[in-house]
Amino acid sequence: MHRRTLLCATLSGVASLGALALTGCGPQKPFQLGFIGGLSDRNSDNGQSGLNGVILAVEEFNRAGGAGGRMVELIQRDDAQNAGTAAKSARELVEAKAEAVIGPFTSGMAKVIVPITGAAGIFQVSPTITSMDFYGKDDNLFRINRTTRDNASDYAKVMLGRGQKAIAVAYDTRNRNFTESWLKEFRTAVTATGQKLAAEVPYESAADADFAGVVGKMLASQPDSLFFVSGALDVARLAQQARKQAPSLPIGASEWAATEQLIELGGQVVEGLLIVQNFDRDDTTPRFKEFSEAYFKRFQRKPGYSSVSAYDAATVVLTALKNRKSGESMKDAALRSGPYPGLQQTITFDANGDTPRKVFFTEIRDGRYVRI
């Protein structure tokens, strides 16, 4: 029995001490765990799915007894893909004395949030950010995902294998930290393989964005394929214009768009689209099947890449919290507690909190992601 629980049980059995003897013997104050992600922005499917993954992990952790009998309470904050909102939410998590923070989910928001939480010494694990700005740094940020360099390099090879040598790219400057990092790495990779970027077309995501004009600029370079470094909502709209203006050209999108919403919104126009996934959707192992069933039962939808990555991130944080020694930082506890059993892949961190991750290239066929 936990020492505190034993003490309270002993006191409660000594009637002569009266009710005052039980002061302070109620439930222990829960650990505060922070979450921050885009829950109300144009690409909120990414943040909401991630939140669901964290909620499921925390609920399972608490049902299993928490950390030495002490439960975890989740504090949710929205960054809204807006620098001002993100900064305010990050400061609120600092003021709440969060033991750790899971998120953010985009590199653009990480640029705003990480300096604030880092200055407060808060340990943070991002499930999905990939920008090279956060790679190889000895700070309080750990990342579950691979880098833009890894993904862009693999995309270049796969597209070359498909005969795509003159690629026009559109990229969303609203998540500039990610999209420009991705484009830079892609430019380097295609040059090394003898391919070229026929066009680089920036635009800012908005409800009234001129997607027809963006695609028109891409096509003016006479490319042999179109590629979108954008979120799921924008990719669906860009694909719609691509099918209208150049129905025979191959299309693809970066990993940022690889959510369930892409297929729901895109329908027929995203059929054939090339996109990478950082998890295997067709995994039939007992552990992943159990997770998928529990996720569907809890949220009435299938898990996506941010759900899986966020659940893995929560596994890291909650394990470190449970294993932390007196006076030990969460970062040190996290480094000491690995490797971690991810849902599909073992999670190992180097001293800087970076980790490798296997990915799977897919193509949308008949309304689902199919491995190629």
XYZ file of C-alpha atoms in Angstrom, residues 82-371:
290
model
C -2.117 32.084 -34.225
C 1.058 33.458 -32.638
C -0.754 35.652 -30.105
C -3.131 32.911 -29.005
C -0.276 30.395 -28.832
C 1.830 32.653 -26.618
C -1.099 33.326 -24.282
C -1.905 29.603 -24.015
C 1.736 28.719 -23.366
C 1.942 31.272 -20.556
C -1.231 29.848 -19.019
C 0.344 26.378 -18.935
C 3.406 27.849 -17.240
C 1.199 29.605 -14.670
C -0.665 26.328 -14.047
C 2.704 24.738 -13.174
C 2.308 21.932 -15.663
C 4.711 19.068 -15.017
C 5.070 18.624 -18.777
C 3.373 19.683 -22.013
C 2.340 17.570 -24.994
C 2.320 19.570 -28.219
C 2.337 21.691 -30.260
C 1.454 19.994 -33.541
C 2.875 22.440 -36.078
C 6.391 23.825 -36.354
C 5.067 27.344 -36.839
C 3.439 27.277 -33.416
C 6.434 25.535 -31.859
C 8.530 28.576 -32.791
C 6.254 30.663 -30.535
C 5.515 28.177 -27.745
C 8.808 26.387 -27.097
C 10.750 29.513 -26.016
C 8.056 30.271 -23.415
C 7.780 26.782 -21.941
C 11.532 26.257 -22.275
C 12.337 29.413 -20.305
C 10.133 28.039 -17.515
C 12.008 24.729 -17.567
C 8.934 22.731 -18.612
C 9.554 19.416 -20.338
C 7.721 19.227 -23.653
C 7.095 16.459 -26.189
C 5.767 17.310 -29.638
C 4.054 14.451 -31.443
C 4.385 15.845 -34.967
C 6.735 18.809 -35.531
C 9.486 18.130 -38.066
C 11.230 21.439 -38.875
C 15.027 21.338 -38.808
C 14.896 24.360 -36.469
C 14.127 21.931 -33.626
C 16.607 19.195 -34.512
C 19.878 18.517 -32.690
C 19.288 20.961 -29.834
C 19.949 20.283 -26.162
C 16.761 21.773 -24.730
C 13.578 20.649 -22.978
C 11.827 19.679 -26.222
C 11.582 16.058 -27.353
C 10.056 15.097 -30.705
C 8.221 11.898 -31.680
C 8.393 12.588 -35.414
C 11.265 12.476 -37.906
C 12.546 15.627 -39.638
C 11.629 17.527 -42.792
C 15.020 16.451 -44.155
C 14.134 12.774 -43.741
C 10.696 13.113 -45.304
C 11.639 15.442 -48.160
C 14.550 13.222 -49.142
C 12.326 10.134 -49.234
C 9.671 11.957 -51.261
C 12.273 12.969 -53.867
C 13.350 9.357 -54.303
C 9.804 8.008 -54.577
C 8.771 10.694 -57.065
C 11.880 10.109 -59.167
C 10.943 6.439 -59.272
C 7.573 7.535 -60.676
C 9.237 9.549 -63.413
C 8.454 12.938 -61.883
C 11.374 15.247 -62.675
C 9.857 18.742 -62.924
C 7.751 19.324 -59.831
C 5.740 22.470 -59.090
C 5.266 23.130 -55.375
C 2.748 25.284 -53.508
C 3.356 25.971 -49.816
C 1.378 27.616 -47.034
C 3.247 30.502 -45.391
C 0.891 30.452 -42.398
C 2.953 27.511 -41.096
C 6.141 28.987 -42.527
C 8.542 27.350 -40.073
C 7.509 23.924 -41.343
C 6.741 24.635 -44.988
C 9.903 26.597 -45.733
C 12.027 24.022 -43.913
C 10.332 21.256 -45.916
C 10.768 23.123 -49.208
C 14.436 23.843 -48.514
C 15.167 20.168 -47.828
C 13.113 19.061 -50.843
C 14.948 21.499 -53.105
C 18.286 20.048 -51.967
C 17.059 16.470 -52.398
C 15.633 16.869 -55.917
C 18.728 18.709 -57.109
C 20.879 15.822 -55.902
C 18.793 13.315 -57.876
C 18.721 15.319 -61.114
C 15.147 16.540 -60.685
C 14.105 20.179 -60.457
C 11.493 22.372 -58.872
C 9.607 23.835 -61.829
C 7.875 26.392 -59.569
C 7.679 27.424 -55.917
C 4.377 29.184 -55.219
C 3.789 30.649 -51.734
C 0.312 31.479 -50.452
C -1.297 32.159 -47.078
C -4.043 29.808 -45.951
C -7.399 31.553 -45.573
C -11.046 30.885 -46.316
C -10.898 33.272 -49.294
C -7.480 32.208 -50.606
C -7.266 32.118 -54.410
C -6.522 28.430 -54.874
C -7.358 28.575 -58.571
C -4.715 31.268 -58.955
C -2.161 29.249 -56.966
C -2.611 26.220 -59.212
C -2.524 28.462 -62.287
C 0.896 29.777 -61.246
C 2.111 26.227 -60.686
C 0.971 25.146 -64.154
C 2.597 28.128 -65.858
C 5.971 26.409 -65.310
C 4.819 23.378 -67.339
C 5.550 20.825 -64.607
C 5.099 17.070 -64.851
C 3.550 16.899 -61.357
C 2.046 19.096 -58.633
C 2.913 18.985 -54.933
C 1.294 20.733 -51.969
C 3.044 21.528 -48.682
C -0.171 22.390 -46.864
C -2.726 21.170 -44.340
C -5.551 18.791 -45.242
C -8.221 21.443 -45.851
C -6.060 23.385 -48.292
C -4.806 20.251 -50.051
C -8.407 19.241 -50.737
C -9.107 22.642 -52.315
C -5.826 22.713 -54.246
C -6.498 19.210 -55.555
C -9.942 20.322 -56.697
C -8.368 23.085 -58.784
C -5.653 20.743 -60.061
C -8.302 18.316 -61.339
C -10.105 21.166 -63.096
C -7.062 22.743 -64.711
C -4.769 19.757 -65.311
C -6.664 16.514 -64.674
C -3.896 14.252 -65.981
C -1.041 15.551 -63.794
C 0.022 13.479 -60.760
C -0.507 15.183 -57.402
C 1.060 14.707 -53.993
C 1.155 16.323 -50.563
C 3.459 16.496 -47.575
C 2.848 14.538 -44.389
C 1.107 17.509 -42.723
C -2.058 16.751 -44.727
C -2.185 13.014 -43.957
C -5.309 13.167 -41.783
C -8.751 11.592 -42.031
C -10.171 14.968 -43.021
C -8.229 14.969 -46.286
C -10.246 12.073 -47.671
C -13.514 13.263 -46.106
C -13.203 16.706 -47.713
C -11.397 15.767 -50.900
C -13.467 12.843 -52.084
C -12.814 12.037 -55.743
C -10.405 14.929 -56.334
C -7.750 13.443 -54.026
C -7.881 9.978 -55.586
C -4.358 8.990 -56.637
C -2.671 11.563 -54.382
C 0.751 10.495 -53.054
C 1.318 11.056 -49.326
C 3.482 9.624 -46.564
C 2.209 8.275 -43.223
C 4.251 7.925 -40.041
C 2.281 4.855 -38.966
C 0.910 1.713 -40.581
C -2.847 2.020 -40.939
C -3.148 -1.667 -41.815
C -1.372 -2.927 -38.700
C -3.160 -6.018 -37.316
C -0.972 -6.620 -34.249
C -2.957 -7.136 -31.015
C -1.674 -3.960 -29.355
C -2.537 -1.635 -32.206
C -5.868 -3.344 -32.740
C -6.693 -2.869 -29.046
C -5.740 0.808 -29.250
C -7.799 1.351 -32.419
C -10.859 -0.294 -30.900
C -10.542 1.698 -27.673
C -10.085 4.920 -29.644
C -13.132 4.251 -31.799
C -15.244 3.350 -28.777
C -14.227 6.564 -26.999
C -14.410 9.016 -29.921
C -16.544 7.286 -32.600
C -13.881 7.675 -35.282
C -10.718 5.922 -36.392
C -7.327 7.178 -35.168
C -5.067 9.108 -37.534
C -1.386 9.927 -37.557
C -1.605 12.697 -34.964
C -3.689 10.424 -32.669
C -1.043 7.701 -32.834
C 1.871 10.123 -32.413
C 0.155 11.933 -29.539
C -0.605 8.652 -27.756
C 3.072 7.739 -28.119
C 4.084 11.172 -26.805
C 1.781 10.692 -23.816
C 3.326 7.265 -23.191
C 6.740 8.930 -22.929
C 5.555 11.685 -20.587
C 3.443 9.470 -18.333
C 6.158 6.814 -18.036
C 8.745 9.448 -17.122
C 6.332 10.957 -14.588
C 5.792 7.572 -12.980
C 9.505 6.732 -12.912
C 10.800 10.141 -11.836
C 12.960 10.104 -8.715
C 12.845 12.722 -5.997
C 14.527 15.899 -7.229
C 14.916 14.576 -10.777
C 13.840 16.674 -13.753
C 11.246 15.340 -16.178
C 13.804 15.526 -18.985
C 16.311 13.392 -17.079
C 13.576 10.941 -16.115
C 12.510 10.707 -19.766
C 16.048 10.029 -20.971
C 16.544 7.406 -18.276
C 13.185 5.659 -18.773
C 13.540 4.774 -22.467
C 13.328 3.062 -24.808
C 9.536 3.237 -24.865
C 7.035 0.786 -26.358
C 5.249 2.900 -28.961
C 2.048 1.652 -30.501
C 3.909 0.389 -33.566
C 7.548 1.369 -33.151
C 10.007 1.397 -30.276
C 10.727 5.005 -29.287
C 14.361 5.817 -28.573
C 15.731 9.303 -27.957
C 19.248 10.626 -28.312
C 20.620 13.153 -25.817
C 18.853 15.966 -27.701
C 15.426 14.335 -27.625
C 15.421 13.423 -31.326
C 14.191 10.040 -32.518
C 14.062 8.065 -35.778
C 10.683 6.958 -37.102
C 9.712 4.603 -39.888
C 7.246 5.926 -42.458
C 4.990 4.414 -45.115
C 4.202 5.916 -48.501
C 0.569 5.679 -49.520
C -1.718 6.625 -52.352
C -5.392 7.452 -51.895
C -7.422 4.791 -53.667
C -11.164 4.180 -53.381
C -11.415 6.564 -50.450
C -8.654 5.120 -48.284
C -4.896 5.342 -47.795
C -3.256 2.346 -49.492
C 0.435 1.500 -48.985
